Coordinates of C-alpha atoms and ligand atoms in Angstrom, one line a residue:
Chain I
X1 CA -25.1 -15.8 -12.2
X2 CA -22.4 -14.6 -14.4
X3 CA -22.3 -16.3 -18.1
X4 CA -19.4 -14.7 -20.3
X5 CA -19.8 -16.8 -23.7
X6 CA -16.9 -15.9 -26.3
X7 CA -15.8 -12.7 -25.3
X8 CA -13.5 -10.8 -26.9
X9 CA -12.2 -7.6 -25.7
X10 CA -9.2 -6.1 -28.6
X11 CA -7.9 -2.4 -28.5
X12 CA -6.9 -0.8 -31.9
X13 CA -3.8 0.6 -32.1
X14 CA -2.7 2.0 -35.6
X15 CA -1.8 -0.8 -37.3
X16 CA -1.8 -3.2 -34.5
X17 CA -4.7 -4.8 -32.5
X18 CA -3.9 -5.8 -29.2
X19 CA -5.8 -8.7 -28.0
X20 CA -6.6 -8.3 -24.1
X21 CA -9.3 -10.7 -24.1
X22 CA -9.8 -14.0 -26.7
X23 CA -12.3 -15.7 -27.1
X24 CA -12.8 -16.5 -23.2
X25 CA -15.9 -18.4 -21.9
X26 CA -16.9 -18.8 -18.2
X27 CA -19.4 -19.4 -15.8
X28 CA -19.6 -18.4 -12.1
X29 CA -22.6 -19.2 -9.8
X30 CA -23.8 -17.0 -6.9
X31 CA -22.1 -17.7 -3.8
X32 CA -18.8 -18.8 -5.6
X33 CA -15.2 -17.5 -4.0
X34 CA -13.1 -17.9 -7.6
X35 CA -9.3 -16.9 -7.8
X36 CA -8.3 -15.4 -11.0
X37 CA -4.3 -15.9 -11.9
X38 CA -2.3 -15.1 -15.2
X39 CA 0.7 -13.0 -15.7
X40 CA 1.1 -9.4 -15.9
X41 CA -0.6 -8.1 -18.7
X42 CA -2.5 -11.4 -19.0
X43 CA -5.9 -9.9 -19.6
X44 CA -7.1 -10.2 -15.8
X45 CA -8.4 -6.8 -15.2
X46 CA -10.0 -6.2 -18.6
X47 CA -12.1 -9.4 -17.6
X48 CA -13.0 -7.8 -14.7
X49 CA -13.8 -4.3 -15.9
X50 CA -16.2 -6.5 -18.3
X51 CA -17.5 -8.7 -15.5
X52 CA -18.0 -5.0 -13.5
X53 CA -20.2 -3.2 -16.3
X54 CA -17.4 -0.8 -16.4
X55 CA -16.5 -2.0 -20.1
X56 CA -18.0 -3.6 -23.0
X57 CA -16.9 -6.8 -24.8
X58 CA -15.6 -5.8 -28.5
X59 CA -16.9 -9.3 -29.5
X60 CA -19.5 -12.0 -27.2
X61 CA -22.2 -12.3 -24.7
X62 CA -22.1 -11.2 -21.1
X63 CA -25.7 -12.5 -19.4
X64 CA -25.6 -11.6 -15.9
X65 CA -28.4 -12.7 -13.0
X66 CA -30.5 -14.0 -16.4
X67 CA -30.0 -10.3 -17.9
X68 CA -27.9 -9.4 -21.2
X69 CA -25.8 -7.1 -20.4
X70 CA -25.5 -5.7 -23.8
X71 CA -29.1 -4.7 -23.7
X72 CA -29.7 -3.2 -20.4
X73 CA -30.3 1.0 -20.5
X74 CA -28.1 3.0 -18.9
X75 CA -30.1 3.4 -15.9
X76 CA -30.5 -0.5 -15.6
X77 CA -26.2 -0.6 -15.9
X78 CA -25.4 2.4 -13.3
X79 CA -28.2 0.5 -10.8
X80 CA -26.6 -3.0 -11.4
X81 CA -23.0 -1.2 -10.8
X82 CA -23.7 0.8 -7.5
X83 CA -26.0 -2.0 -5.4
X84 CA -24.9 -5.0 -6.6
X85 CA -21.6 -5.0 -7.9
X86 CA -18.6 -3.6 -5.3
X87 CA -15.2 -3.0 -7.2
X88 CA -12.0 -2.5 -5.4
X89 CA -9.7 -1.2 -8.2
X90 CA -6.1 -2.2 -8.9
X91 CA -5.0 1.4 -8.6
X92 CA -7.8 2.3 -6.2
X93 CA -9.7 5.3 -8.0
X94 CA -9.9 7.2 -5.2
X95 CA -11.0 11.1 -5.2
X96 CA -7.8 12.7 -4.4
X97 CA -9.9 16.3 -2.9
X98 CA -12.3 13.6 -0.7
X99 CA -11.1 12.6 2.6
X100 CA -11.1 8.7 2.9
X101 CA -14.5 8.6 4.8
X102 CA -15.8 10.7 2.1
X103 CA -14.6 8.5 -0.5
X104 CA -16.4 5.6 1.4
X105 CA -19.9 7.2 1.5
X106 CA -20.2 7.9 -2.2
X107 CA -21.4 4.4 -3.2
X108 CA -24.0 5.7 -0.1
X109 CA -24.6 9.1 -1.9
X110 CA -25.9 6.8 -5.1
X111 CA -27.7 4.4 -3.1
X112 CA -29.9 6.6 -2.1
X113 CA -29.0 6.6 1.9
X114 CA -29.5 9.3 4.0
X115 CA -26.5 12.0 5.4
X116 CA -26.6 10.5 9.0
X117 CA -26.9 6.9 8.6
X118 CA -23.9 7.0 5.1
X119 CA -22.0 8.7 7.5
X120 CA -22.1 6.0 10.5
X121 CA -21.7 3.5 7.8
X122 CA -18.6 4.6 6.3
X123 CA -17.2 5.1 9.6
X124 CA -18.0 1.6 10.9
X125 CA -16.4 0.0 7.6
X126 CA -13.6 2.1 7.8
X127 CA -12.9 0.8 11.0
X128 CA -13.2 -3.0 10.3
X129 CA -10.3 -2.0 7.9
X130 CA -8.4 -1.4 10.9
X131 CA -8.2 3.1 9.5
X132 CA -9.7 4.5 12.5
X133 CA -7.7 7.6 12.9
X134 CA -7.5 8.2 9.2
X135 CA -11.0 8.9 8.4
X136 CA -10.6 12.4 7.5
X137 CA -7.0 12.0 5.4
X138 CA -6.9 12.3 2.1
X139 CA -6.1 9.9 -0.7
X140 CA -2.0 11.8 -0.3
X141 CA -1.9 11.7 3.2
X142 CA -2.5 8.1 3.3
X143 CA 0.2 5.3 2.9
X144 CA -0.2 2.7 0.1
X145 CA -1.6 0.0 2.4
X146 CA -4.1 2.9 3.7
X147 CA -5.7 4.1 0.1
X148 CA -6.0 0.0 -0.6
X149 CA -8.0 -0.2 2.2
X150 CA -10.1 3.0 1.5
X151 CA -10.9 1.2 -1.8
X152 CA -11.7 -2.0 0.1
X153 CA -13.8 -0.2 2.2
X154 CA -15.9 2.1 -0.5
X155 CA -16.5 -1.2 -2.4
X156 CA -18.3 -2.9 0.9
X157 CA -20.2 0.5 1.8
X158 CA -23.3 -1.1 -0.3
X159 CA -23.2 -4.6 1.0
X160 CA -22.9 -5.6 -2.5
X161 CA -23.7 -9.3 -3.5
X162 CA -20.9 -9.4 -6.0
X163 CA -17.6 -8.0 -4.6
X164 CA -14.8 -8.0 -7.9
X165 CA -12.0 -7.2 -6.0
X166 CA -8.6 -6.3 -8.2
X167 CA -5.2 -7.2 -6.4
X168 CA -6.7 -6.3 -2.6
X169 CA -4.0 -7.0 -1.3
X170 CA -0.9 -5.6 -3.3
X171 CA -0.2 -3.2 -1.1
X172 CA -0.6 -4.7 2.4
X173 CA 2.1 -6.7 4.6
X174 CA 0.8 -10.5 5.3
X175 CA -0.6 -9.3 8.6
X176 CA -2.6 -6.7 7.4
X177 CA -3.8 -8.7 4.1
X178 CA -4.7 -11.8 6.2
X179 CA -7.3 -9.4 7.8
X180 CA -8.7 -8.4 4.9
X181 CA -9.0 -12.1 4.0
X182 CA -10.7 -12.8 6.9
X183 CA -13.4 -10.3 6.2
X184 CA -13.9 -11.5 2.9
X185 CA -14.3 -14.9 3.9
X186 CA -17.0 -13.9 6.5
X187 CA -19.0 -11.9 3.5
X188 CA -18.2 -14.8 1.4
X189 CA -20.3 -17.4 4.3
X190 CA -22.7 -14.6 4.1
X191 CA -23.4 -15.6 0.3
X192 CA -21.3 -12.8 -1.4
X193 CA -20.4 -13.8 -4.7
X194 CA -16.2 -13.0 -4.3
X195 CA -14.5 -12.7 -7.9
X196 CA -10.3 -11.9 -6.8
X197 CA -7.1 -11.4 -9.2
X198 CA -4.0 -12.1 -7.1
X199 CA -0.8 -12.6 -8.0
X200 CA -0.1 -14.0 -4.5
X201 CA -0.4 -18.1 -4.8
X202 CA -1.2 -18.2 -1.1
X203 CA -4.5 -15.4 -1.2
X204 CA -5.2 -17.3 -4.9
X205 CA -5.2 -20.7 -3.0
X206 CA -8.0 -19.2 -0.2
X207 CA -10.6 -19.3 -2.6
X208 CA -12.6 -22.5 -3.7
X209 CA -12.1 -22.1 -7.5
X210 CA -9.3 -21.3 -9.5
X211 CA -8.9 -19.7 -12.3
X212 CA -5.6 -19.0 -15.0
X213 CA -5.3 -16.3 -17.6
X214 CA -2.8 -16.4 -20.3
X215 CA -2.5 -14.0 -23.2
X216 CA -6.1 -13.1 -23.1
X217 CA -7.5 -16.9 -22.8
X218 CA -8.4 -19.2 -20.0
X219 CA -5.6 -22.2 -19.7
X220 CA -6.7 -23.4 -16.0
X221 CA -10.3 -24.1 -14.6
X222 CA -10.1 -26.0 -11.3
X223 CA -11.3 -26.7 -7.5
X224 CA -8.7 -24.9 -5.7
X225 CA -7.7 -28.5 -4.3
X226 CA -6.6 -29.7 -7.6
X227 CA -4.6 -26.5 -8.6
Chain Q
X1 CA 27.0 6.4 2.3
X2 CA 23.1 6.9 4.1
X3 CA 23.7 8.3 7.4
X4 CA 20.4 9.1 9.5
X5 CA 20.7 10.1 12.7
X6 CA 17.7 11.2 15.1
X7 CA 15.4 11.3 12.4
X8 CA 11.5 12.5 12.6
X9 CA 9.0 13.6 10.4
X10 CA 5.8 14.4 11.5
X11 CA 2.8 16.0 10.1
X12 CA 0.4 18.4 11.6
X13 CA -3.6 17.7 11.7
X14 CA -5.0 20.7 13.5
X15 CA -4.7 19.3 17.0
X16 CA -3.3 15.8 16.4
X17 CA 0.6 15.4 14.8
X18 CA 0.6 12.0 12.8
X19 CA 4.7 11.2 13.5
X20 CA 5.6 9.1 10.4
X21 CA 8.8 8.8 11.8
X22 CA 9.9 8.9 15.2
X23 CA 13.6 9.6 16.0
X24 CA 15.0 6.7 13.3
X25 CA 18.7 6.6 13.0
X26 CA 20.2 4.2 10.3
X27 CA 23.5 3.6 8.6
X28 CA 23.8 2.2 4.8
X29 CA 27.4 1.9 3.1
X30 CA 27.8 2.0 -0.6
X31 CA 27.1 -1.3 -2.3
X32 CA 24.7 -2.5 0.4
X33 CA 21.6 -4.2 -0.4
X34 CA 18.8 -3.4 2.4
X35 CA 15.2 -4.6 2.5
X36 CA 12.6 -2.5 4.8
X37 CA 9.8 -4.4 5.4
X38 CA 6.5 -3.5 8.5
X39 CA 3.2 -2.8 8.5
X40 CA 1.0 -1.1 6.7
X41 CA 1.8 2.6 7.5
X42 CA 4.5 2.4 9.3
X43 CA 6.9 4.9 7.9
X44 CA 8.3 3.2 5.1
X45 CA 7.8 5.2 2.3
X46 CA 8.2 8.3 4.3
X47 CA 11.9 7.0 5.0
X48 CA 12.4 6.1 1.2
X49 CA 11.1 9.5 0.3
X50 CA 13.6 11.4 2.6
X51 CA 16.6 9.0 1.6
X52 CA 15.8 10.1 -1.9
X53 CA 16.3 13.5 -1.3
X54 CA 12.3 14.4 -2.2
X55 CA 11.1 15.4 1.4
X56 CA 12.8 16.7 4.4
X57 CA 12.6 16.0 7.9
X58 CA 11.1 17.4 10.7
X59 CA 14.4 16.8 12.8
X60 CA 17.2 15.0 12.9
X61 CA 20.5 14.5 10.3
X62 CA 20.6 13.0 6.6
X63 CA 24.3 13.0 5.7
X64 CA 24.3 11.2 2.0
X65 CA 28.0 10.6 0.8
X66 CA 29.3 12.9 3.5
X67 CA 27.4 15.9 2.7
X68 CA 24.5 17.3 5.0
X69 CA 21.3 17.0 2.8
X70 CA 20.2 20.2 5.2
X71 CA 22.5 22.4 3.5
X72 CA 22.9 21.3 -0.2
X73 CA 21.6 24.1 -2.6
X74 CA 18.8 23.4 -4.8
X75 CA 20.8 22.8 -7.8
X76 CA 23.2 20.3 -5.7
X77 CA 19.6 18.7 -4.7
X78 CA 18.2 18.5 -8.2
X79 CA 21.8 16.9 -9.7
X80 CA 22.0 14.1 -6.9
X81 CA 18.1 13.1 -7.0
X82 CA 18.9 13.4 -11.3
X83 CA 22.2 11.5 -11.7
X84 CA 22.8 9.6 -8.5
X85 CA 19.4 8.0 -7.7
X86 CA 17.0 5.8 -9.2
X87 CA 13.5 5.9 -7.2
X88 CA 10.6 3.6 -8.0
X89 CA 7.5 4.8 -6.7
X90 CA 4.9 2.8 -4.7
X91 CA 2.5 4.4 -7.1
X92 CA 4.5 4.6 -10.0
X93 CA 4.0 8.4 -10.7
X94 CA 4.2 8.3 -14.5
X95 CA 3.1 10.9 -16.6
X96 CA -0.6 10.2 -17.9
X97 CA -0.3 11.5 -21.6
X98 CA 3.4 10.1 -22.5
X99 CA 3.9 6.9 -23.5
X100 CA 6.0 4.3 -22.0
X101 CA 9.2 5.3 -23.9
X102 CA 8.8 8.9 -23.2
X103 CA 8.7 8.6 -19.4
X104 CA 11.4 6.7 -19.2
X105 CA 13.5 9.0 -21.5
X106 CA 12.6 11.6 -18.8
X107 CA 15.2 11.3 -16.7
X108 CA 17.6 11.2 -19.5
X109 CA 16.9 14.4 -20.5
X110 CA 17.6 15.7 -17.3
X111 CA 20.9 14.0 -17.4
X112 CA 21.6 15.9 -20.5
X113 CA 21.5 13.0 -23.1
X114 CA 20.8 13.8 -26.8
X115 CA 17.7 12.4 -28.3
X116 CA 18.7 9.3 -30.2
X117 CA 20.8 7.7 -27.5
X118 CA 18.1 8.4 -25.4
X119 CA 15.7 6.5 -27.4
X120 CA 18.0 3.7 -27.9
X121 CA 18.8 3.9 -23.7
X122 CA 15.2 4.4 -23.1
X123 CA 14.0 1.4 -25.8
X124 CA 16.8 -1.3 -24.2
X125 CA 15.6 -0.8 -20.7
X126 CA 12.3 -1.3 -21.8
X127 CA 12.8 -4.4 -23.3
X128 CA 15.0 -5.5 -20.4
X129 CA 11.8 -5.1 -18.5
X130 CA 9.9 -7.5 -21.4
X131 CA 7.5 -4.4 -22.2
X132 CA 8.8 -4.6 -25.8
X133 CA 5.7 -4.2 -28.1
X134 CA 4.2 -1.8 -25.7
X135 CA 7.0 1.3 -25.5
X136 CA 4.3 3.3 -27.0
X137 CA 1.7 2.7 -24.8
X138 CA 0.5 5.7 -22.1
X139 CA -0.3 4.1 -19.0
X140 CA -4.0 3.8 -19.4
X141 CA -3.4 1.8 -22.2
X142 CA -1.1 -0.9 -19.7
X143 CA -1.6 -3.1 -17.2
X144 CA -1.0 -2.8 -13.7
X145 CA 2.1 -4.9 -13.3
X146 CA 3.1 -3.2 -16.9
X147 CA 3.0 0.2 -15.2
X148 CA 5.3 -1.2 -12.5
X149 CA 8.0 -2.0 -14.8
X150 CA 8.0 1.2 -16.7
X151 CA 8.6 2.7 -13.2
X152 CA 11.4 0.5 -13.1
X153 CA 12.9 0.7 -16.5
X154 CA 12.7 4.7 -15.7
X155 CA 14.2 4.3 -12.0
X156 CA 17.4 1.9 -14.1
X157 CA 17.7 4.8 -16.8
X158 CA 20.1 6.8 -15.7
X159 CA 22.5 4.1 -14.2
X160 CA 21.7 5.2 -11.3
X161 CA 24.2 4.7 -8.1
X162 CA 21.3 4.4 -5.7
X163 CA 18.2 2.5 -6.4
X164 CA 15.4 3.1 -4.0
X165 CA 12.4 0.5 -4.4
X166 CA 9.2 1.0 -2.7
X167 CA 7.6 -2.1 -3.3
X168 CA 8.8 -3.1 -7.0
X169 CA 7.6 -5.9 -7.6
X170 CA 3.7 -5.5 -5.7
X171 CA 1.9 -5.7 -9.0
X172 CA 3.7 -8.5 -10.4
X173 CA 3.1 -12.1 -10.7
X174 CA 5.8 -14.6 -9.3
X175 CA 7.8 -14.9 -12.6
X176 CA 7.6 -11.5 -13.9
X177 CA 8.5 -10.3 -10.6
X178 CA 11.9 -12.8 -10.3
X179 CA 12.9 -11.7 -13.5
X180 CA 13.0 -7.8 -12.2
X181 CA 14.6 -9.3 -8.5
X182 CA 17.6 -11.0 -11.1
X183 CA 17.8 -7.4 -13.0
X184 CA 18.2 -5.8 -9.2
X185 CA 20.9 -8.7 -8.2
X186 CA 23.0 -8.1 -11.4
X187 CA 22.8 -4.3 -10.7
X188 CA 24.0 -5.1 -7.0
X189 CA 26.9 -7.0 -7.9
X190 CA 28.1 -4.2 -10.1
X191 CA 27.8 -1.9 -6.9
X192 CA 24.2 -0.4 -6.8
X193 CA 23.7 0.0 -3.5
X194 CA 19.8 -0.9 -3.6
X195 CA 16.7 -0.3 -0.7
X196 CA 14.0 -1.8 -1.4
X197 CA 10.6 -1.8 0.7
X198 CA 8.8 -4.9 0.1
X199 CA 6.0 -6.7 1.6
X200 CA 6.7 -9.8 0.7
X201 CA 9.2 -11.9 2.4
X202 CA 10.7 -13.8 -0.2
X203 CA 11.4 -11.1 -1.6
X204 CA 13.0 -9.3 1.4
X205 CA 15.0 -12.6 2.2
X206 CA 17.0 -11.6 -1.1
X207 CA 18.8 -8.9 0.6
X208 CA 21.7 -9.1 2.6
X209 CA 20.5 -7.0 5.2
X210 CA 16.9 -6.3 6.6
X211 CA 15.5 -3.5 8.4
X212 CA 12.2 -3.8 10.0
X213 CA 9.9 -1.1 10.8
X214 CA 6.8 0.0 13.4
X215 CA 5.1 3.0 14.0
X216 CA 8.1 5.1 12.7
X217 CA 11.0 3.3 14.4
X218 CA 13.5 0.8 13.5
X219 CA 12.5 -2.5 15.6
X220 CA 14.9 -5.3 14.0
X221 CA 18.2 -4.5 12.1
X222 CA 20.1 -7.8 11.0
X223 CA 21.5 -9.9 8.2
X224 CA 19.1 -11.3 6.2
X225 CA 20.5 -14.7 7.5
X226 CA 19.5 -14.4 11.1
X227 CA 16.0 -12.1 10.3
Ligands
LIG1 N1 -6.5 1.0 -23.5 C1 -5.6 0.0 -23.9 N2 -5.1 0.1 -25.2 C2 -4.2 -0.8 -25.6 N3 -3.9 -1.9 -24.9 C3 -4.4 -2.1 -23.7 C4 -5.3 -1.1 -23.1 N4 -5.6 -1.5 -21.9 C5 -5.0 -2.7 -21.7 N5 -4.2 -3.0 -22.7 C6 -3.4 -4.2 -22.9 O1 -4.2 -5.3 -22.7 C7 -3.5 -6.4 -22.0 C8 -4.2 -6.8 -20.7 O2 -4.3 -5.8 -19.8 P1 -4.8 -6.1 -18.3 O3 -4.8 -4.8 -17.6 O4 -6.2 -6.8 -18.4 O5 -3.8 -7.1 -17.7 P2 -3.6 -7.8 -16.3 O6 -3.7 -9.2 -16.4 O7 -4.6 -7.1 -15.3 O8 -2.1 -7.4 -15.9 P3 -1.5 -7.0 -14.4 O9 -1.3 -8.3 -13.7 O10 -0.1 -6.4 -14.8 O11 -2.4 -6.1 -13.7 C9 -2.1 -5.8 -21.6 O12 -1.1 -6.3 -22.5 C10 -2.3 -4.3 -21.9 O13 -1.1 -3.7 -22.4
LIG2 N1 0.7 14.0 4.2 C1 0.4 13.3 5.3 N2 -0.3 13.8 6.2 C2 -0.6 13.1 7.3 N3 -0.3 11.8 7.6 C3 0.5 11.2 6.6 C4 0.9 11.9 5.4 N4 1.6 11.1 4.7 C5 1.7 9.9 5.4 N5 1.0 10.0 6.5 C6 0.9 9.0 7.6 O1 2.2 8.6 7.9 C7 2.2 7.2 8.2 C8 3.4 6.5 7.4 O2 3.1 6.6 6.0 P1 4.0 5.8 4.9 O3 3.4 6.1 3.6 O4 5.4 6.1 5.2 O5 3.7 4.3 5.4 P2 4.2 2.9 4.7 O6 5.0 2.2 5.7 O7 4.9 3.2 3.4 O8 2.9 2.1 4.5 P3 2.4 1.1 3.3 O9 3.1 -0.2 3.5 O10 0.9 1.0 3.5 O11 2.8 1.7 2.0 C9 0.9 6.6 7.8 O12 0.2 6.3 9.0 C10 0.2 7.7 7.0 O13 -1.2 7.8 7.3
LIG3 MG1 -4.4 -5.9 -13.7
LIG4 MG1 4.4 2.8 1.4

């Protein structure tokens, strides 16, 4: 499903290159729930970015569902990203003038659906969230906690198959994050392919595959039993 | 030192009034080191944000250091939020198009520092924080967790008395994020008196003192050794 063969990903700056991604190879089937550790500044989100379409390798070959990535048109890319792939951000990217439930239905808006039936839809997911009552805040008149779960909801709006989901639970207490991991374990028996950087061992240890970055390069590759 | 007495702060939604927090009363003394932990929206920020002089309440009494926060001039405001307290945002809040250095030298310059002790200030706390090699970074050009700990290193700048942390270490992995707890312990014992919201309770169970929150109110107050 997702083949990532000797990526690279390096940023110029002046003199310096900085080496987010090096030389990294993976694999991850449909279906799969992976964990992906490191340290801060490890390289985690620039693999997902990559993994998302949001970026391009500076170096390697991204082949997703059989398709190059490098070669698709830029129709091809913005269809892959808004039905297939959900992304819940590390810093959200929420509209800051959109209430939450409007924030929700723009995946909807792209997808094509219709006013009355986005609108139901972002209202139910918002809800299974647990932000009934918050629908029509915006981004500032939410807590922390709140926006992460506006971004957890606007990634799910789609029913995506691949959900890439960035920290989902940095800003929640256990209880709350612990019903977020319950829903993704229910899309994940549904067949959603789950992709999640945590830098909470016990979230990490929830999934079936487990994988550590460290300055840019896979050091870890294991069944979640033997990590 | 923090005297709150009756507190509430509520906002108005056309016909519904969200009360962030409900008639809270709370004592801190100088030196004290306080976790806040509860739910996801549950007040805690809103209490952090009032403690730190940068909202007012609806009702109620903030007496900080014996003076009624009510009735301090702007200027008295501005020179207690500058030089007394160090606050570390649950979003960070750093300015987009400055690099690393030069949002933590921000505070500095309000304090009235000249330039190259600032730098030198600014450059030490930075690398106190292990972000050496990226001081000249902006933040779209860091990592999540590396974004964190330039909110720190600007919160620490000004040796502050008060450090108020809304969730410091959320972005962090395990290690980076016990290296910033020892930086807040040595602070402590030389008499910061430090809140700090966290979600995680490992890292609450490093205070002395925890204070747990619901739906605005205080429900448990204890030392950390009977929470
Ligand atoms: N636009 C950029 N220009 C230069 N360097 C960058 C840029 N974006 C990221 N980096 C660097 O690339 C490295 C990897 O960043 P990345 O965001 O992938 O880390 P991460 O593993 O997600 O960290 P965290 O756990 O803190 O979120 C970091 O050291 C960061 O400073
Ligand atoms: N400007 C506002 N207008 C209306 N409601 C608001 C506003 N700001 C905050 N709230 C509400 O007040 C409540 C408390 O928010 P607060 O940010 O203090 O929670 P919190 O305990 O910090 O949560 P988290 O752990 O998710 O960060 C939330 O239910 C939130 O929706
Ligand atoms: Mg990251
Ligand atoms: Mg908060």
């Amino acid at each position: 499903m997702i083949k990532i063969e000797n990526l690279s990903r390096h940023y110029q700056m002046g003199p310096t290159t900085v080496k987010a991604i090096d030389d990294l190879s993976l694999k991850i089937s449909a279906g799969e729930f992976v964990s992906i550790v490191g340290p801060s500044g490890s390289g985690k989100s620039t693999l997902m970015n990559i993994i998302g379409c949001l970026d391009s390798p500076s170096s390697g070959k991204y082949t997703l569902a059989g398709e190059e990535v490098a070669g698709l048109s830029r129709d091809r890319l913005a269809e892959i990203r808004n039905k297939y792939i959900g992304f819940v951000f590390q810093s959200f990217n929420l509209l800051g003038r959109e209430s939450a439930v409007e924030n929700v239905e723009l995946p909807l808006i792209y997808a094509g659906i219709p006013p009355k039936e986005r609108r139901e839809r972002a209202m139910e997911i918002l809800k299974r969230v647990e932000l009934q009552g918050r629908e029509f805040h915006q981004p500032n008149e939410l807590s922390g906690g709140q926006r992460q779960r506006v971004a957890i909801a606007r990634a799910l709006a789609v029913n995506p198959k691949i959900l890439l989901a960035d920290e989902p639970t940095g800003a929640l207490d256990t209880k709350t994050g612990e019903q977020i991991m319950e829903l993704f374990r229910e899309l994940q028996s549904e067949g959603v392919t789950l992709i999640m950087v945590t830098h909470d061992p016990d979230v990490a240890a929830q999934a079936k595959r487990v994988v550590q970055v460290r300055d840019g390069k896979i050091v870890v590759d294991l069944p979640v039993g033997e990590w």
